[in-house]
Coordinates of C-alpha atoms in Angstrom, one line a residue:
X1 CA 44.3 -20.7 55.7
X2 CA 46.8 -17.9 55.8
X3 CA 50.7 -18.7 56.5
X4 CA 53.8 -16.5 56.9
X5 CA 54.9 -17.4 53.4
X6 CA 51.9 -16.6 52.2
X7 CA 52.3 -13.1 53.9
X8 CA 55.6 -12.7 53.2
X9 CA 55.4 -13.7 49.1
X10 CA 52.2 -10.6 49.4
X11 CA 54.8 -8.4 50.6
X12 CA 57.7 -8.8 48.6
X13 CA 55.4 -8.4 45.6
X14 CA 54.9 -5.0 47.1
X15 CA 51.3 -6.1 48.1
X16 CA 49.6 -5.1 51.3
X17 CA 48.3 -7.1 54.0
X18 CA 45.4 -6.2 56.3
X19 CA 44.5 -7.3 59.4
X20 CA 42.8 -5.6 62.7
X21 CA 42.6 -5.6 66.4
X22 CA 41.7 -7.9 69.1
X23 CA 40.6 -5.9 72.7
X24 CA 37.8 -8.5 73.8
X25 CA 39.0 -11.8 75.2
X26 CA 36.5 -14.0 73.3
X27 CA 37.0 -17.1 71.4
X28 CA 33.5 -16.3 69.6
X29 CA 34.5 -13.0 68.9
X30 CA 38.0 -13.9 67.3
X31 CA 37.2 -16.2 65.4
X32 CA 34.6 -13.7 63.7
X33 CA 37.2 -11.7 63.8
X34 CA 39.5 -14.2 61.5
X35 CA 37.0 -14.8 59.6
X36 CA 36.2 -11.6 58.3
X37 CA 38.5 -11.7 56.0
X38 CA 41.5 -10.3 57.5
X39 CA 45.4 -12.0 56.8
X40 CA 46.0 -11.6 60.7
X41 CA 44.2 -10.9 64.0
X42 CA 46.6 -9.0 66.9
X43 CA 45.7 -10.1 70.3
X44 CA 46.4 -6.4 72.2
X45 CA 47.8 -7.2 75.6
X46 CA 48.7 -3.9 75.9
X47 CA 45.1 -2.6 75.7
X48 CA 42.7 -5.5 75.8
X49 CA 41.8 -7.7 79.0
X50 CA 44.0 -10.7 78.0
X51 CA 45.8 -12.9 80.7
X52 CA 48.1 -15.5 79.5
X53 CA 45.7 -18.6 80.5
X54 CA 43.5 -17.5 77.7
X55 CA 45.9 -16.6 74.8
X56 CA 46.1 -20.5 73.6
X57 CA 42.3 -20.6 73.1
X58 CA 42.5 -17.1 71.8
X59 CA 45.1 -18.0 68.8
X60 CA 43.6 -21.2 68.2
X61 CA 40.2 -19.3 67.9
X62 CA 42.5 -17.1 65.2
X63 CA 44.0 -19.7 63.4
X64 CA 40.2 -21.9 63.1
X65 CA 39.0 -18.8 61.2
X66 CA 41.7 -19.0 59.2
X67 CA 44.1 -16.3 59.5
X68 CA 47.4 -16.0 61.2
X69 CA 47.5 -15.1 65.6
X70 CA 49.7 -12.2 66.0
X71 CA 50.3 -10.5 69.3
X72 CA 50.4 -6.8 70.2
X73 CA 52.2 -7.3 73.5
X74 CA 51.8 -4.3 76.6
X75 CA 55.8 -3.8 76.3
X76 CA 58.6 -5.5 74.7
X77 CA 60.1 -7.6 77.8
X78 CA 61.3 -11.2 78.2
X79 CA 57.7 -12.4 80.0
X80 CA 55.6 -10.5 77.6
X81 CA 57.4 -12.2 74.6
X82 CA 57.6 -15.4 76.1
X83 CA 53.8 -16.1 76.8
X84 CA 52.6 -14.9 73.8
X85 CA 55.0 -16.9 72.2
X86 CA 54.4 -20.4 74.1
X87 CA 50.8 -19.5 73.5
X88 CA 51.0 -20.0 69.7
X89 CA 51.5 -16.1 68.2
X90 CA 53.2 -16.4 65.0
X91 CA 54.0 -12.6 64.5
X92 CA 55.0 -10.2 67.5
X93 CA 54.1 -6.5 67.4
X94 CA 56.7 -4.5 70.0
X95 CA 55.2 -1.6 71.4
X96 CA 57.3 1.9 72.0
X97 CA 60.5 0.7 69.9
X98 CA 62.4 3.7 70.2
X99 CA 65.7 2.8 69.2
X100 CA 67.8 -0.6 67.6
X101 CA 69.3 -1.7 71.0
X102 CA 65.7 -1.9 72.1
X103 CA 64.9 -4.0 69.6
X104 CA 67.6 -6.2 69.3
X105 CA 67.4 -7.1 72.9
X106 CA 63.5 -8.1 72.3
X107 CA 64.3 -9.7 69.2
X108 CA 66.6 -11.7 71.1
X109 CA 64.3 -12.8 73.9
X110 CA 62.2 -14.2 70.8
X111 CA 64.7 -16.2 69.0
X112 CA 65.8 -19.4 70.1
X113 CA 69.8 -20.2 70.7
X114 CA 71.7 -20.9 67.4
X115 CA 68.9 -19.5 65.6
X116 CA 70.4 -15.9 65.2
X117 CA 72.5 -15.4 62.1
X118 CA 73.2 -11.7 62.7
X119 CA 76.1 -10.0 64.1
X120 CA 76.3 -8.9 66.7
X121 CA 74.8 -11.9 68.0
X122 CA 71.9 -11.4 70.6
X123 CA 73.0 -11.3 74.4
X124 CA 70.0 -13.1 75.8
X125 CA 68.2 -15.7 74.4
X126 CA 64.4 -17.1 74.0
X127 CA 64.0 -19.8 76.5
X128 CA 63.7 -23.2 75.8
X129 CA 61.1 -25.7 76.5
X130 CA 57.8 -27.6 76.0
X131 CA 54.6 -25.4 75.7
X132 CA 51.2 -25.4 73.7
X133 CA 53.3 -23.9 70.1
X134 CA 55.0 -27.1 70.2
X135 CA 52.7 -29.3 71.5
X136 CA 54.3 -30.1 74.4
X137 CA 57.4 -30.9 73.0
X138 CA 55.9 -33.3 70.4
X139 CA 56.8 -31.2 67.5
X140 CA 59.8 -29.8 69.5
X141 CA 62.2 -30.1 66.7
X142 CA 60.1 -28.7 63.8
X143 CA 58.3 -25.9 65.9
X144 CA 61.6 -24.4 66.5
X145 CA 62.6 -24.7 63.0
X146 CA 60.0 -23.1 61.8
X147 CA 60.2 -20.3 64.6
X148 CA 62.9 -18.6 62.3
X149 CA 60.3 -17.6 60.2
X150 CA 58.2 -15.7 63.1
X151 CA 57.1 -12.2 62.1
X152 CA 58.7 -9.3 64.0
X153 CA 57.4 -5.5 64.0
X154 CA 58.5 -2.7 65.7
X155 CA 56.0 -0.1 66.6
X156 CA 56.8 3.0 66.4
X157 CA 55.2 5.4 68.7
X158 CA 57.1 8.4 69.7
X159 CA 59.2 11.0 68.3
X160 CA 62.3 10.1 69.4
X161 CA 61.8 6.8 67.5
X162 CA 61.8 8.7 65.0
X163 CA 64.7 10.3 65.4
X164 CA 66.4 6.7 65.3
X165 CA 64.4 5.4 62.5
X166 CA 67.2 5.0 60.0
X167 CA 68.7 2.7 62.7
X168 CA 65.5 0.9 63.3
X169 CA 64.5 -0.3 60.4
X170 CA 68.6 -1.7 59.7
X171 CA 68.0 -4.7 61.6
X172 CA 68.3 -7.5 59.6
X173 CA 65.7 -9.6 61.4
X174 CA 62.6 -6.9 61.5
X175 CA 60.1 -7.6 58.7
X176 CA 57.9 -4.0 59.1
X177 CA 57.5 -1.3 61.5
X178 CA 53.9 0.4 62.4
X179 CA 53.3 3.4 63.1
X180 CA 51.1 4.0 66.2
X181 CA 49.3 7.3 65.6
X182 CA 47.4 8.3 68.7
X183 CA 50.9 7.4 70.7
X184 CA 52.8 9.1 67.9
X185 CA 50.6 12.2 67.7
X186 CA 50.0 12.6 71.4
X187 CA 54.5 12.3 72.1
X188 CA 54.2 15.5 69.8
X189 CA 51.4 17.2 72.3
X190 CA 49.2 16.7 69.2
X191 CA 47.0 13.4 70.3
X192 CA 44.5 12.5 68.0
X193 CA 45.3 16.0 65.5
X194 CA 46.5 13.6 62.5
X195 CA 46.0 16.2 59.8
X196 CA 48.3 18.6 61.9
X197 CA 50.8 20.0 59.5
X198 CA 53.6 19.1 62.3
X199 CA 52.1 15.4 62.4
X200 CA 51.8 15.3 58.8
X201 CA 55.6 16.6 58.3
X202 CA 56.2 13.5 60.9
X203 CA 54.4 10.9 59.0
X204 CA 56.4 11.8 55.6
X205 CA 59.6 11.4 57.2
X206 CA 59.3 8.4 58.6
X207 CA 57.7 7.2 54.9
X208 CA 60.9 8.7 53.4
X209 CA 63.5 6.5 56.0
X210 CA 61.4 3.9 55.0
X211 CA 61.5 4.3 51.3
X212 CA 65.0 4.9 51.2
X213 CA 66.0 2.0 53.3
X214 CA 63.6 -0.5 51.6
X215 CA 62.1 -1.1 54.9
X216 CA 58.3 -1.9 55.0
X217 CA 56.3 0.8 56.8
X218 CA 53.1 -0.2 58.4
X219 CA 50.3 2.0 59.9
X220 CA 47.1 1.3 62.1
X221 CA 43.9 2.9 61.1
X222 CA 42.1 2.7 64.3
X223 CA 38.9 4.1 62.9
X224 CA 37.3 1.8 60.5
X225 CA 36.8 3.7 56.8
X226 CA 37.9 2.4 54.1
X227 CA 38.6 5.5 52.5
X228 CA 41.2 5.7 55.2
X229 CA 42.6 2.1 54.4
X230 CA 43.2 3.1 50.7
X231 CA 44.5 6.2 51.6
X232 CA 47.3 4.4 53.6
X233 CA 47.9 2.6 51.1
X234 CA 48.3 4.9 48.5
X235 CA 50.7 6.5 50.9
X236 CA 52.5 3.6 51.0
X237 CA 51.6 1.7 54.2
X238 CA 52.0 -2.3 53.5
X239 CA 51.5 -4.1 57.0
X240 CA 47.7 -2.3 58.7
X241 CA 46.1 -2.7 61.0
X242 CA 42.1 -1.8 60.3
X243 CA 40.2 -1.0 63.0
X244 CA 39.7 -3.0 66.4
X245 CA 36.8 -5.0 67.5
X246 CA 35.6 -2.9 69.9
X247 CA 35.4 0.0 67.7
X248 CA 33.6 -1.9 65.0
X249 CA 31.0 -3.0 67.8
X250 CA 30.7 0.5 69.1
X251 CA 30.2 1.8 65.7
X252 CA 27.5 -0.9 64.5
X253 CA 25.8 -1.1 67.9
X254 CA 24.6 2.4 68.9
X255 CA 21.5 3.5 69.0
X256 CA 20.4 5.4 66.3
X257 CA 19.5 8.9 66.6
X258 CA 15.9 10.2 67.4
X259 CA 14.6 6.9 67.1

């Protein structure tokens, strides 16, 4: 069963950790998912047809197969956070981060009150009460303990994000940021060109912020191939996303050719 210490003692050892993408909301098909192998499985709210009544069976799906519920959520906003949160994610991925106010203000709609041990402090807080993470306020106590150790992401979609990079990756509670490419390629009128020399120019940079502020820099390889996933990282991706389920179905499922 995978934790977040687990995760975090593969990444400070400079290790990767893969997971993929949840679109279908289906207990069956997450737990497959988990148990595929992956370290994490992101439920995409953003993308995928999730409503908040299924996310608990979703993540508890997740977490019977043995690898941790994350959340992709459709925009970084005080609701968003809050369900998947209550739900039982225990890693947030923020869409369109495009600066460090940005982030800080989601980070502290995620963080519970005299949790935050940054300056400046957070103006808004997570709100506080019982919900399925902790068990209906059974495990009240420990659950928010234990919520300082939630993983936070910023994704980083567009070029003005990175423009502010440098800023980004400074805050002191972010653990990785991940590069979305079809949003990132498509902000530079390039969508889906991701061997264009101006897309490639793009993707050093923001591996060179990265690099020189120690920050770990994350990727999703949409199109399952694992020459693609040891090409990222070779590059020097740590936190992937491979593929989505949808797009391993689609692959798998069609009918071949001439036959």
């Amino acid at each position: 069963m995978q934790n977040l210490r687990t995760l975090r003692d593969h990444l400070e050892l400079n290790e990767p950790t893969i997971g993929t993408w949840l679109q279908i909301p289906s207990t069956d098909v997450a737990e497959l998912m988990a148990r595929a192998g992956y370290d994490w499985v992101a439920v995409d709210m953003e993308h995928g047809s999730f409503g908040r009544t299924i996310l608990p069976d979703i993540f508890r799906a997740i977490e019977c197969g043995g690898a941790l519920p994350f959340a992709r959520l459709a925009e970084a906003s005080k609701y968003q956070i809050k369900a998947a949160l209550e739900a039982g994610a225990q890693g947030l991925i923020f869409p369109m981060i495009e600066s460090f106010e940005q982030l800080d203000q989601a980070i502290g709609w995620a963080t519970y009150p005299g949790l935050a041990t940054w300056e400046p402090r957070p103006a808004e807080y997570r709100g506080v009460g019982y919900c399925r993470a902790n068990v209906f306020g059974k495990h009240f106590n420990e659950y928010r303990e234990d919520s300082r150790d939630l993983f936070i992401c910023a994704q980083i979609e567009h070029v003005r994000a990175v423009e502010h990079l440098a800023d980004i990756v400074s805050h002191p509670r972010l653990d990785a940021i991940m590069v979305g490419p079809y949003d990132l390629s498509g902000s530079m009128g390039l969508t889906g060109q991701f061997d264009h020399p101006d897309f490639r120019a793009c993707m050093e940079a923001i591996t060179t912020i990265c690099s020189q502020s120690k920050a770990l820099m994350g990727l999703h390889v949409v199109q399952p191939n694992p020459e693609h996933l040891r090409q990222a990282v070779n590059e020097g991706a740590r936190f992937i996303a491979y593929g989505i389920d949808t797009v391993f179905l689609w692959q798998s499922a069609e009918r071949p050719q001439g036959v």
